[in-house]
Coordinates of C-alpha atoms and ligand atoms in Angstrom, one line a residue:
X645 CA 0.0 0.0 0.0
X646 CA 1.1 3.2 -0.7
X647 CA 1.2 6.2 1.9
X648 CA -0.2 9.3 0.8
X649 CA 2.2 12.2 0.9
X650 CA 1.9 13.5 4.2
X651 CA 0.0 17.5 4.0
X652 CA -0.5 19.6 6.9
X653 CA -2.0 22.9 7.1
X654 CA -1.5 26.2 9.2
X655 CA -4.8 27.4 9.2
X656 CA -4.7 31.0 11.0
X657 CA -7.8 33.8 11.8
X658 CA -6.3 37.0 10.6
X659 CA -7.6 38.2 13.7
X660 CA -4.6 40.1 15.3
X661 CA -0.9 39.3 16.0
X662 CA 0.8 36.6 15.9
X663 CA 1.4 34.8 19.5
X664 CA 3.7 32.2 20.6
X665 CA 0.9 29.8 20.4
X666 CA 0.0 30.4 16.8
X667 CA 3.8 30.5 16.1
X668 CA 4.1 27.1 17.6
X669 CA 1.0 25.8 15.9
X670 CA 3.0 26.8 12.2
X671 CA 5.6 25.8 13.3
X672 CA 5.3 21.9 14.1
X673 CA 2.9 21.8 11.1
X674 CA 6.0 23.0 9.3
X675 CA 7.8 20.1 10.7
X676 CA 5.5 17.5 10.9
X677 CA 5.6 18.3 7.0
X678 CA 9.4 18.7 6.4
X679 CA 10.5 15.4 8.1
X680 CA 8.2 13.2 6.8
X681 CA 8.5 14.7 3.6
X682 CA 5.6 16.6 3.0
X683 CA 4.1 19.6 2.5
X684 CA 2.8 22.4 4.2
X685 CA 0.1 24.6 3.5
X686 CA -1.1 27.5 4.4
X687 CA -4.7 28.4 4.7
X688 CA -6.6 31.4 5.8
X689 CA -10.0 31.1 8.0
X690 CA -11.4 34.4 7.7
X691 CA -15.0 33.0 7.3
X692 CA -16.3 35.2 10.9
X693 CA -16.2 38.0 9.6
X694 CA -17.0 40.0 12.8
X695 CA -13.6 39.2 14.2
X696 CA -11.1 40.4 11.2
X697 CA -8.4 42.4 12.3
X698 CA -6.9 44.6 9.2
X699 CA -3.3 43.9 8.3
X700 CA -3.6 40.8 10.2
X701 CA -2.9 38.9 7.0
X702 CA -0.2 40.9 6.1
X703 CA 1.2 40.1 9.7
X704 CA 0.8 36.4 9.2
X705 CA 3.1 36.4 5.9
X706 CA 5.3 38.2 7.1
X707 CA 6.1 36.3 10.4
X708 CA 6.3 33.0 7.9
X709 CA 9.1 34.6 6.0
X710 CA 11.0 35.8 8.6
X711 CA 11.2 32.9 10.6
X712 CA 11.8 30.9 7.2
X713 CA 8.7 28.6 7.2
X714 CA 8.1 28.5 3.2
X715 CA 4.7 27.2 2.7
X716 CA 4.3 24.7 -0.5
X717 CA 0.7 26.1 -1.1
X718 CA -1.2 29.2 0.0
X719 CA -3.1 32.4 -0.8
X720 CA 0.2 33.9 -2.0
X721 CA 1.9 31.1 -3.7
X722 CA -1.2 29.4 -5.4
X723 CA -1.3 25.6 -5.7
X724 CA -4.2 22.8 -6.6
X725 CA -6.8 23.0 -4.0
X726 CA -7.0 26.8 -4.3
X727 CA -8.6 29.3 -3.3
X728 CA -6.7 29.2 -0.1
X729 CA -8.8 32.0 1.5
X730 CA -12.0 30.7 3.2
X731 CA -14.0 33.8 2.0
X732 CA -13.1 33.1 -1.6
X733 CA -14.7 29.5 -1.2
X734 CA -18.1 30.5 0.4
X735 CA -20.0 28.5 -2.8
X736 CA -18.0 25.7 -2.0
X737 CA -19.5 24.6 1.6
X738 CA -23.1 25.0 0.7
X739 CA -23.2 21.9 -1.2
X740 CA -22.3 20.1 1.8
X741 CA -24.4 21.3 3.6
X742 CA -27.2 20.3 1.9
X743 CA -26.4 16.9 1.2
X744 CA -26.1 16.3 4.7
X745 CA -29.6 17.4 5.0
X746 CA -30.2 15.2 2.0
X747 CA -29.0 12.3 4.3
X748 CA -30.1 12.6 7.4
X749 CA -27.0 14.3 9.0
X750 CA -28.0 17.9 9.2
X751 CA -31.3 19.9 9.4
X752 CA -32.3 23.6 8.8
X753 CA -33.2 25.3 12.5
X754 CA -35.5 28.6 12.1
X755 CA -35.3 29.5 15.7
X756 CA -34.9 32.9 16.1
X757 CA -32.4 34.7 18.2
X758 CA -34.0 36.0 20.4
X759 CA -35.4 32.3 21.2
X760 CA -31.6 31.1 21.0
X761 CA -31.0 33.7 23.9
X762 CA -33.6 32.5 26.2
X763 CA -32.5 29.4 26.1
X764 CA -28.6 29.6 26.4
X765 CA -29.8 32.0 29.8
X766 CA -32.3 28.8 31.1
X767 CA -29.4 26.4 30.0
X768 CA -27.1 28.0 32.6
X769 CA -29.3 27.2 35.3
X770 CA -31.0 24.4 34.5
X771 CA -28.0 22.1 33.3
X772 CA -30.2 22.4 29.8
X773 CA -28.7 20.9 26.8
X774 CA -25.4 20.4 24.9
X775 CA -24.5 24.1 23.3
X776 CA -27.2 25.6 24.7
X777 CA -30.1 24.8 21.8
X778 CA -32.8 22.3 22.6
X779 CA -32.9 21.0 19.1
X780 CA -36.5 22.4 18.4
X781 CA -36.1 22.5 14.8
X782 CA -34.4 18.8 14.4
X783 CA -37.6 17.2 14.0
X784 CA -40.0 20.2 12.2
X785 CA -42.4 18.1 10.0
X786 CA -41.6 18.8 6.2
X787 CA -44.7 20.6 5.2
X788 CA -43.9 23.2 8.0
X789 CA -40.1 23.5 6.7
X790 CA -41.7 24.1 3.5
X791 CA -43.5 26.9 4.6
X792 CA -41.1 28.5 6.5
X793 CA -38.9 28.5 3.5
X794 CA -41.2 29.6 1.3
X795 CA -41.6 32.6 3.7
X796 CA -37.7 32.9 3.3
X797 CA -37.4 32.7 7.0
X798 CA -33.8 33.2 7.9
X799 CA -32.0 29.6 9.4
X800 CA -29.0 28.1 9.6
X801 CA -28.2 24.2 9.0
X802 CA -27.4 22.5 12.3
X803 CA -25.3 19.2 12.5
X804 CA -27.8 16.2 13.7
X805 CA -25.4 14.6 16.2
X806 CA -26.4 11.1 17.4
X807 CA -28.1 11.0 20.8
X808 CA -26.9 7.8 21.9
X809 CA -23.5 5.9 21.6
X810 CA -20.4 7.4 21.8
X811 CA -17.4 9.2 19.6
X812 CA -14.1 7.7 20.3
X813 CA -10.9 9.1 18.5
X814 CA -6.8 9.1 18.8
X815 CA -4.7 11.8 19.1
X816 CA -1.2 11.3 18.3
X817 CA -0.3 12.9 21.4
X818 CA -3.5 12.5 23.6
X819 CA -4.2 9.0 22.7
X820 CA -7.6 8.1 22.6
X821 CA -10.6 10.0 23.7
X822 CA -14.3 8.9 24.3
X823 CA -17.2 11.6 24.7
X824 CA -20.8 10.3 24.6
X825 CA -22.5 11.6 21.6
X826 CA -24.9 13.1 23.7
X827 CA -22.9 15.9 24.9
X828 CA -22.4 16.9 21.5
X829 CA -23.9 19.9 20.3
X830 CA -26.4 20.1 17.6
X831 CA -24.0 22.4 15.8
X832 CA -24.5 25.5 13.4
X833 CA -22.1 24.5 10.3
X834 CA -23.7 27.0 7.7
X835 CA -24.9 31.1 9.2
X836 CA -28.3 32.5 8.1
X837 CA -25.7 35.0 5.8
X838 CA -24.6 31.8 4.0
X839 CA -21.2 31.9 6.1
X840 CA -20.2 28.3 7.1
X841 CA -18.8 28.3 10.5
X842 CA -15.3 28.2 11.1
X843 CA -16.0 24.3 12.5
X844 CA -17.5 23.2 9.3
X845 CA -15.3 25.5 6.6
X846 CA -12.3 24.0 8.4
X847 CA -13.4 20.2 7.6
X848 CA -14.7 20.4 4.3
X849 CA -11.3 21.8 3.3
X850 CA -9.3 19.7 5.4
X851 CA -10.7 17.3 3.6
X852 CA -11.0 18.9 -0.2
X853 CA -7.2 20.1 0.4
X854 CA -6.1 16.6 0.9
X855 CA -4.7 17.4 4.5
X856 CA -3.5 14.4 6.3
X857 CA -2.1 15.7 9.4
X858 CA -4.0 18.3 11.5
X859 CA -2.4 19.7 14.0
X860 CA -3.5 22.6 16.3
X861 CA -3.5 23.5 20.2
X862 CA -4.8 21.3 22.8
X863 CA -7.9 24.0 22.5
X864 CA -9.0 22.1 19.9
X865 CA -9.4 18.9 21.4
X866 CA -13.2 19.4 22.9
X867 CA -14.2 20.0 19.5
X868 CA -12.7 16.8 17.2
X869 CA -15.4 14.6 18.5
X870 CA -17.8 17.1 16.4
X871 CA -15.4 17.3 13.7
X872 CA -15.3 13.2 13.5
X873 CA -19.1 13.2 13.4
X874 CA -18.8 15.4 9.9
X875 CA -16.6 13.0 8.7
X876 CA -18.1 10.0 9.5
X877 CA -21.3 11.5 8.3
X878 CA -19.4 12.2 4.5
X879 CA -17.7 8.6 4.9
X880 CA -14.5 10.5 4.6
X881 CA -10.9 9.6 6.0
X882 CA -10.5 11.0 9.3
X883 CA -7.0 12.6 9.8
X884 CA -4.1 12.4 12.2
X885 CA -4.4 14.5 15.2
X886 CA -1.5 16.3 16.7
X887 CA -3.2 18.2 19.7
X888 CA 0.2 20.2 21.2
X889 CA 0.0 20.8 25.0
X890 CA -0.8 23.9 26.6
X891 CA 1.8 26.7 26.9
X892 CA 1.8 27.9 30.3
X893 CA 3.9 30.8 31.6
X894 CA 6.9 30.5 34.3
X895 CA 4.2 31.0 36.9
X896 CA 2.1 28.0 35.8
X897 CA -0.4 29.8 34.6
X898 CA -1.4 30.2 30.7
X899 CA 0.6 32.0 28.8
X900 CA -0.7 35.7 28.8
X901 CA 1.2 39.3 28.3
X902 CA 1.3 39.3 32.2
X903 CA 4.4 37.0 31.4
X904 CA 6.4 39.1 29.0
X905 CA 5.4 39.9 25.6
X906 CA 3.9 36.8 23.3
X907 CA 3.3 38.7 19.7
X908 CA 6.3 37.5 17.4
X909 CA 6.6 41.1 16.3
X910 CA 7.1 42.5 20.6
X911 CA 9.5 39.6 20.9
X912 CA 11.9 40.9 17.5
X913 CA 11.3 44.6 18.9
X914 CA 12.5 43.5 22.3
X915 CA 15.8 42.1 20.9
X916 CA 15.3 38.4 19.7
X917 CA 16.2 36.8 17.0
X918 CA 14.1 34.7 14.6
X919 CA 15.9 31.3 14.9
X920 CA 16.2 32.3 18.7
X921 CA 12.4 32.3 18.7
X922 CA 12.0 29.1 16.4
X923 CA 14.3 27.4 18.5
X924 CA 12.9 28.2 22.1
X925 CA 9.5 27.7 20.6
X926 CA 10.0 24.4 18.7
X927 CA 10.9 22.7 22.3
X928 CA 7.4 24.1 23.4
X929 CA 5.8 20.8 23.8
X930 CA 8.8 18.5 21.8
X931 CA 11.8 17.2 23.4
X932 CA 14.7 15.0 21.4
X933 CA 15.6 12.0 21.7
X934 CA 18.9 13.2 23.1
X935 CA 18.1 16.8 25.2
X936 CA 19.8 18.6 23.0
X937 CA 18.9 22.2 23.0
X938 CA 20.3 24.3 20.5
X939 CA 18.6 23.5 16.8
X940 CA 18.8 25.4 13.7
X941 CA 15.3 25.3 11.4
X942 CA 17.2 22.7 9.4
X943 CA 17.9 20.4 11.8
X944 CA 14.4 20.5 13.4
X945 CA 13.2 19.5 9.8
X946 CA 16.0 16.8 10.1
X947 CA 14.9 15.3 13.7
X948 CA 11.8 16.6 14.7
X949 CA 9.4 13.8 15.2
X950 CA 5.8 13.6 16.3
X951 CA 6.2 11.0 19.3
X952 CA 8.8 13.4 20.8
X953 CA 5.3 15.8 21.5
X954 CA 4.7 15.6 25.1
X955 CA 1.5 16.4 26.7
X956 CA 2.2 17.7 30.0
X957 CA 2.4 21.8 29.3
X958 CA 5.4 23.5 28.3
X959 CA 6.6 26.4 29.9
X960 CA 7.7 29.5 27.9
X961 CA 11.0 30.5 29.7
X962 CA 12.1 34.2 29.5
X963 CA 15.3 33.2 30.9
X964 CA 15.7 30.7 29.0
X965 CA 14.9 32.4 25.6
X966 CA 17.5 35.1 26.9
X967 CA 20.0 32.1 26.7
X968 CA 18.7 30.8 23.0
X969 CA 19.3 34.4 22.4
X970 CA 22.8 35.0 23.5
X971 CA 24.2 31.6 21.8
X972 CA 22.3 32.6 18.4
X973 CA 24.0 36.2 18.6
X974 CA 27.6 34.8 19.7
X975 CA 27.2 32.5 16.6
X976 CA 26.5 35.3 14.3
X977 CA 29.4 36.3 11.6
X978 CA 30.5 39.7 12.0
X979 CA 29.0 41.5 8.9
X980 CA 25.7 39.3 9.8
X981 CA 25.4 40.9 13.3
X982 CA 26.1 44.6 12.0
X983 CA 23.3 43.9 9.8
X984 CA 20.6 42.3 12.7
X985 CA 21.9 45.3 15.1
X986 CA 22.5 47.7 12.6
X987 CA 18.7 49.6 13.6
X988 CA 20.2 49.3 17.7
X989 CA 23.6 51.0 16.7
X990 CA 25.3 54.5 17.2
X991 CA 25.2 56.4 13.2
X992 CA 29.0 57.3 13.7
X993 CA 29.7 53.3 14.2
X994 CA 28.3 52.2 11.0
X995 CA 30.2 52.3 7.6
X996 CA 33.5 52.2 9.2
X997 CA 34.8 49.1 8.9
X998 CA 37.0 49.2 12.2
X999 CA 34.4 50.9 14.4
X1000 CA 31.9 47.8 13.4
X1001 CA 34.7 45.1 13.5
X1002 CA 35.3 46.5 17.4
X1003 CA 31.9 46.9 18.5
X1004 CA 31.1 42.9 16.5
X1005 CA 34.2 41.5 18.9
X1006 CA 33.1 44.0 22.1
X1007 CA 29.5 42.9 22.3
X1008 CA 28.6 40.1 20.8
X1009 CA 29.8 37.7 23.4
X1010 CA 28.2 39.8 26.0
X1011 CA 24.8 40.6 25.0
X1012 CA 21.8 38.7 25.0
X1013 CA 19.3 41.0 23.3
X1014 CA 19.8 43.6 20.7
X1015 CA 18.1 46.5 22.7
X1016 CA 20.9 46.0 25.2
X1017 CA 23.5 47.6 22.6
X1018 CA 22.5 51.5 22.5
X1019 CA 22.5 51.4 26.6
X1020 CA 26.1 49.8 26.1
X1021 CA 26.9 52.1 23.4
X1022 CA 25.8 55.5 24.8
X1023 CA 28.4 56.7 26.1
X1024 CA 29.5 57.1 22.1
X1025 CA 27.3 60.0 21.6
X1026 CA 26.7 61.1 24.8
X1027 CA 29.0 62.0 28.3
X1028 CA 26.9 62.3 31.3
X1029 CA 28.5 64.3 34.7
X1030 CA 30.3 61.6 36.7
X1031 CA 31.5 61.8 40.0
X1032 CA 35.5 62.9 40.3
X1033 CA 35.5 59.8 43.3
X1034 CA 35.4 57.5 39.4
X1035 CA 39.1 58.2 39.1
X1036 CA 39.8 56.4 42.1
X1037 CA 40.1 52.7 41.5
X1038 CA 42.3 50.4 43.9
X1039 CA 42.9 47.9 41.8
X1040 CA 44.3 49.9 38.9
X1041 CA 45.7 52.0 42.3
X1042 CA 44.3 55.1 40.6
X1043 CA 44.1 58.0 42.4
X1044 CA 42.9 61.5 42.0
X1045 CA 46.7 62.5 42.0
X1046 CA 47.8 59.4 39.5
X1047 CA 44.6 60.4 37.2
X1048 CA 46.0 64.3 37.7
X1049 CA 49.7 63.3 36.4
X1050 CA 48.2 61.1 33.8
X1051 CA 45.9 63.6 32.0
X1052 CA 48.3 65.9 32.1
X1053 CA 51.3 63.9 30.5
X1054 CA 48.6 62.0 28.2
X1055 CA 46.1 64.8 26.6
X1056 CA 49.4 66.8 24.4
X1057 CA 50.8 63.0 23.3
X1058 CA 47.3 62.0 21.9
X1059 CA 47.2 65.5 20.4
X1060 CA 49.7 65.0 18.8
X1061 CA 48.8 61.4 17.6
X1062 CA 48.7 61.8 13.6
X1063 CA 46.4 58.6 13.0
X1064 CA 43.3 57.8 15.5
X1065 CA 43.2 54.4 15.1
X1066 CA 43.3 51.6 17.6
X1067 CA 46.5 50.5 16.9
X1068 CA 48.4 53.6 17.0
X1069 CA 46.3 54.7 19.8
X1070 CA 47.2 51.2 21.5
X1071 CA 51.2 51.4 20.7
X1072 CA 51.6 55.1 21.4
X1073 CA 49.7 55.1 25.0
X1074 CA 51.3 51.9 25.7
X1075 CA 55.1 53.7 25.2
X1076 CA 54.1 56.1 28.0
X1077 CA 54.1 53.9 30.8
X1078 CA 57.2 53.8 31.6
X1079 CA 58.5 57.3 30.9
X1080 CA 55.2 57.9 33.6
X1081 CA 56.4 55.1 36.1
X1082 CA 53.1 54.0 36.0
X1083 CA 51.6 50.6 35.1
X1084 CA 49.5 50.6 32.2
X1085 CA 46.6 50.0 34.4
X1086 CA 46.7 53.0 36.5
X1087 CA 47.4 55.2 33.5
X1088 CA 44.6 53.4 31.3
X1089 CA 42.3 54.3 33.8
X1090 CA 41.6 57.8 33.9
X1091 CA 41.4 58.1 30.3
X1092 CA 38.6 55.3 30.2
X1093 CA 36.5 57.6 33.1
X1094 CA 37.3 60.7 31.0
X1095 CA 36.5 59.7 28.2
X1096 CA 33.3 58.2 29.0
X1097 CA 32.0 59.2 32.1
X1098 CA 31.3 55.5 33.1
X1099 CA 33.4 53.0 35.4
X1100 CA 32.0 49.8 33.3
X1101 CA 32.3 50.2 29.5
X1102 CA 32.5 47.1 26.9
X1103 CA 36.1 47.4 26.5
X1104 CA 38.9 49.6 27.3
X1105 CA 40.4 52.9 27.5
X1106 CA 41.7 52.4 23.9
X1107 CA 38.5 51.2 22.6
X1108 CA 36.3 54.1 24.3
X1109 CA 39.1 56.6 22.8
X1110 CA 38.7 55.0 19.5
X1111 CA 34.9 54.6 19.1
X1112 CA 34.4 58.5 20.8
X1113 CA 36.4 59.3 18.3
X1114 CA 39.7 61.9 18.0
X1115 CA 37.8 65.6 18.5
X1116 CA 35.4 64.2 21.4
X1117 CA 37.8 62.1 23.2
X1118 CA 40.1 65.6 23.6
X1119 CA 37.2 67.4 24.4
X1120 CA 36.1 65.2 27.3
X1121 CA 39.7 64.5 28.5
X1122 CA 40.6 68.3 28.8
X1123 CA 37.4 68.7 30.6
X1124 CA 38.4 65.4 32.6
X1125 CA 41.6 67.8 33.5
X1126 CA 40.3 70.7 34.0
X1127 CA 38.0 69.2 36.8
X1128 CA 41.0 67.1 38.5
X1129 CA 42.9 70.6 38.4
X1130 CA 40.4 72.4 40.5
X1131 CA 39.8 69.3 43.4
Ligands
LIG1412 N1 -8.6 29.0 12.4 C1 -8.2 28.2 13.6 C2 -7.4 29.1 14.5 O1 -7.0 30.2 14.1 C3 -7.5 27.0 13.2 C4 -7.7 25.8 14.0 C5 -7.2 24.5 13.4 O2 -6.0 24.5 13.1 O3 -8.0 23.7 13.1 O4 -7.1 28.8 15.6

């Protein structure tokens, strides 16, 4: 027998951002896809209308590219089973609809809303039925349906769910799962505006798009034994089910902006990388066979494997996506992290070659988000007044007298420097030492608080002189001097 290519789908609701949890969903879809190879498709659900967010869409593709999950098929790229937009199908569900009217599987209710109301308020209290609707229009005799249609009474087509018996599935991660039929819902699948529902749009086309593989958040998992019911009642295949676990917060609770931020876009603004995002998030819920952490996209697609889903909930770490962070920016090359910080860096750093070579080597073992670089960085542009107790440091034995003699001896030499680069700056303070009976230490030090204002700076004195660059740096040393001279 032969397998049928494996087809998953990421099946969004342009309804706002994109989280961590629809990240995630795309992303093991993605996988699921890759390592089995297969192919993934992406499919837009914008069939409730009421809930579209504008540029949601826009948001959705873009977050795909940038994280580098290249859908095989899709609204943008075309393919087969298209249109890939729900709204562009609407004829397509009607059909359906009907012919599981036709056969005993579905049935058109005329209960108005208001009526609906009443009884999802006596439900509450009462216990009252599954979904809230007593199923008053599942057995209207035919020559009363007739009239009311002939009237052109608005309705929707409910799902006739079996009373008895029960719906048993299995969930690749769940296992399987019995609910009695009975707590099933009589379910709208097509809206008095000729809308299906987003429960019925999203198994027809599972279905006509040849998906094998669905795989969404646990959510999701109330609702399959409704979904099965639909295909049952069309006698089609049922697909895999990849419920993935809850994502809860370090806390314990769900995952909400209480935590930190959860829209893709906050997290990039905030500092992260892509692959430092993919990463953390593909071991949301997956775990390899041999805890390994770090993993590009290409060697999830490689290893990534379904029975390595867990279903206890995952925990979306802060810290720990600090750390993803770090090791993805350490493993950068230089000209690629001048080109992911470039937005975070001082103007008078880019375009010269040894200014961006020096800041690649100063921070890029030290940081662990972009937005930490113009903090780093600031005292580049910008001096602010520093205490004169700075020059004092015991274990460069500076002193206010040592920082006194140095500034003095030190300010006419760099004056006279005829080149301001590191090297010269580097061999030329470095030949003063001794002349100065002072070790390079407590002679390096004063220039660094001079020059920058700041006791901790990534880097040295030579650097800080260097990246300040040759008019600044004298500026603030004389000042530096000036305010030694009158202590
Ligand atoms: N449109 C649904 C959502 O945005 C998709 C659920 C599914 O994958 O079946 O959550």
């Amino acid at each position: 027998m032969t397998h049928p290519v494996v087809r998953t789908r990421f099946a969004p609701s342009p309804t706002g951002l994109m989280h961590v949890g629809n990240l995630r969903t795309a992303l093991f879809e993605y996988l699921i896809a890759r390592s089995m190879g297969g192919q993934f498709i992406l499919r837009i659900e914008d069939t409730d209308q009421g809930r579209l967010v504008e540029g949601a869409i826009d948001i959705i593709y873009n977050t795909l590219r940038q994280v580098g999950l290249r859908h095989d098929e899709g609204p943008d790229v075309g393919g087969p089973y298209g249109p890939y937009v729900q709204s562009e199908r609407r004829h397509v569900y009607k059909p359906y609809a009907e012919q599981l009217i036709r056969e005993g599987h579905a049935y058109r209710c005329f209960c108005s809303r208001e009526r609906l109301e009443q009884l999802r308020e006596r439900s509450g209290t009462e216990g009252g039925f599954a979904g809230g609707y007593d199923r008053h229009c599942r057995n209207l005799p035919p020559h009363e349906i007739d009239r009311l249609l002939e009237a052109q009474t608005p309705h929707v087509i409910r799902q006739k769910m079996p009373l008895t018996g029960s719906t048993t599935f299995v969930d690749a991660v769940y296992g399987s799962i019995t609910v009695e039929n009975s707590e099933l819902e009589d379910q709208v699948l097509l809206k008095s505006d000729g809308f299906p529902t987003y429960n019925f749009a999203n198994v027809i086309d599972d279905h006509l798009m040849a998906i094998t593989h669905v795989v969404r958040g646990s959510e999701y998992l109330s609702s399959t034994p409704k979904y099965n019911q639909l295909y049952e009642a069309f006698g089609w295949d049922v697909p895999v089910y990849v419920h993935l676990p809850l994502i809860l917060g370090a806390d314990g609770k769900k995952l909400s902006k209480r935590h930190g931020s959860t829209g893709y876009h906050d997290l990039i603004t905030e500092g992260y990388l892509p692959e430092a995002i993919v990463n953390a998030i593909a071991l949301l819920g997956w775990c390899p066979k041999d805890n390994r952490e770090l993993f590009s996209l290409e060697e999830l697609c490689r290893d990534f494997d379904v029975t390595g889903i867990s279903k206890s909930p995952s925990v979306f770490d802060y810290g720990k996506l600090d750390w993803f962070n770090a090791a993805y920016i350490k493993a950068l090359d230089p000209s690629a992290f001048i080109e992911r910080a470039r937005s975070f860096l001082p103007a008078s750093v880019l375009g010269d070659e040894q200014r961006e070579l020096l800041v690649v080597d100063m921070l890029k073992p030290r940081i662990s988000r972009l937005t930490e670089i113009p903090e780093r960085l600031r005292f580049i542009d910008r001096i602010e007044d520093y205490p004169l107790s700075l020059f004092e440091n015991k274990k460069s034995k500076s002193t206010l007298e040592s920082a006194r003699v140095a500034l003095n001896a030190l300010i006419p030499v760099l004056e006279s420097l005829s080149e301001w680069s590191r090297s010269s700056l580097h061999d030329t303070l470095m030949a003063q030492a001794e002349p100065l009976g002072m070790k390079t230490g407590q002679m390096l030090w004063p220039l660094r608080i001079a020059a920058s204002g700041l006791e901790v700076t990534p880097g040295g004195a030579i650097e800080v002189l260097f990246l300040v660059g040759r008019a600044e740096s004298l500026r603030r040393l004389e000042s530096g001097r000036q305010r030694l001279a009158q202590a």
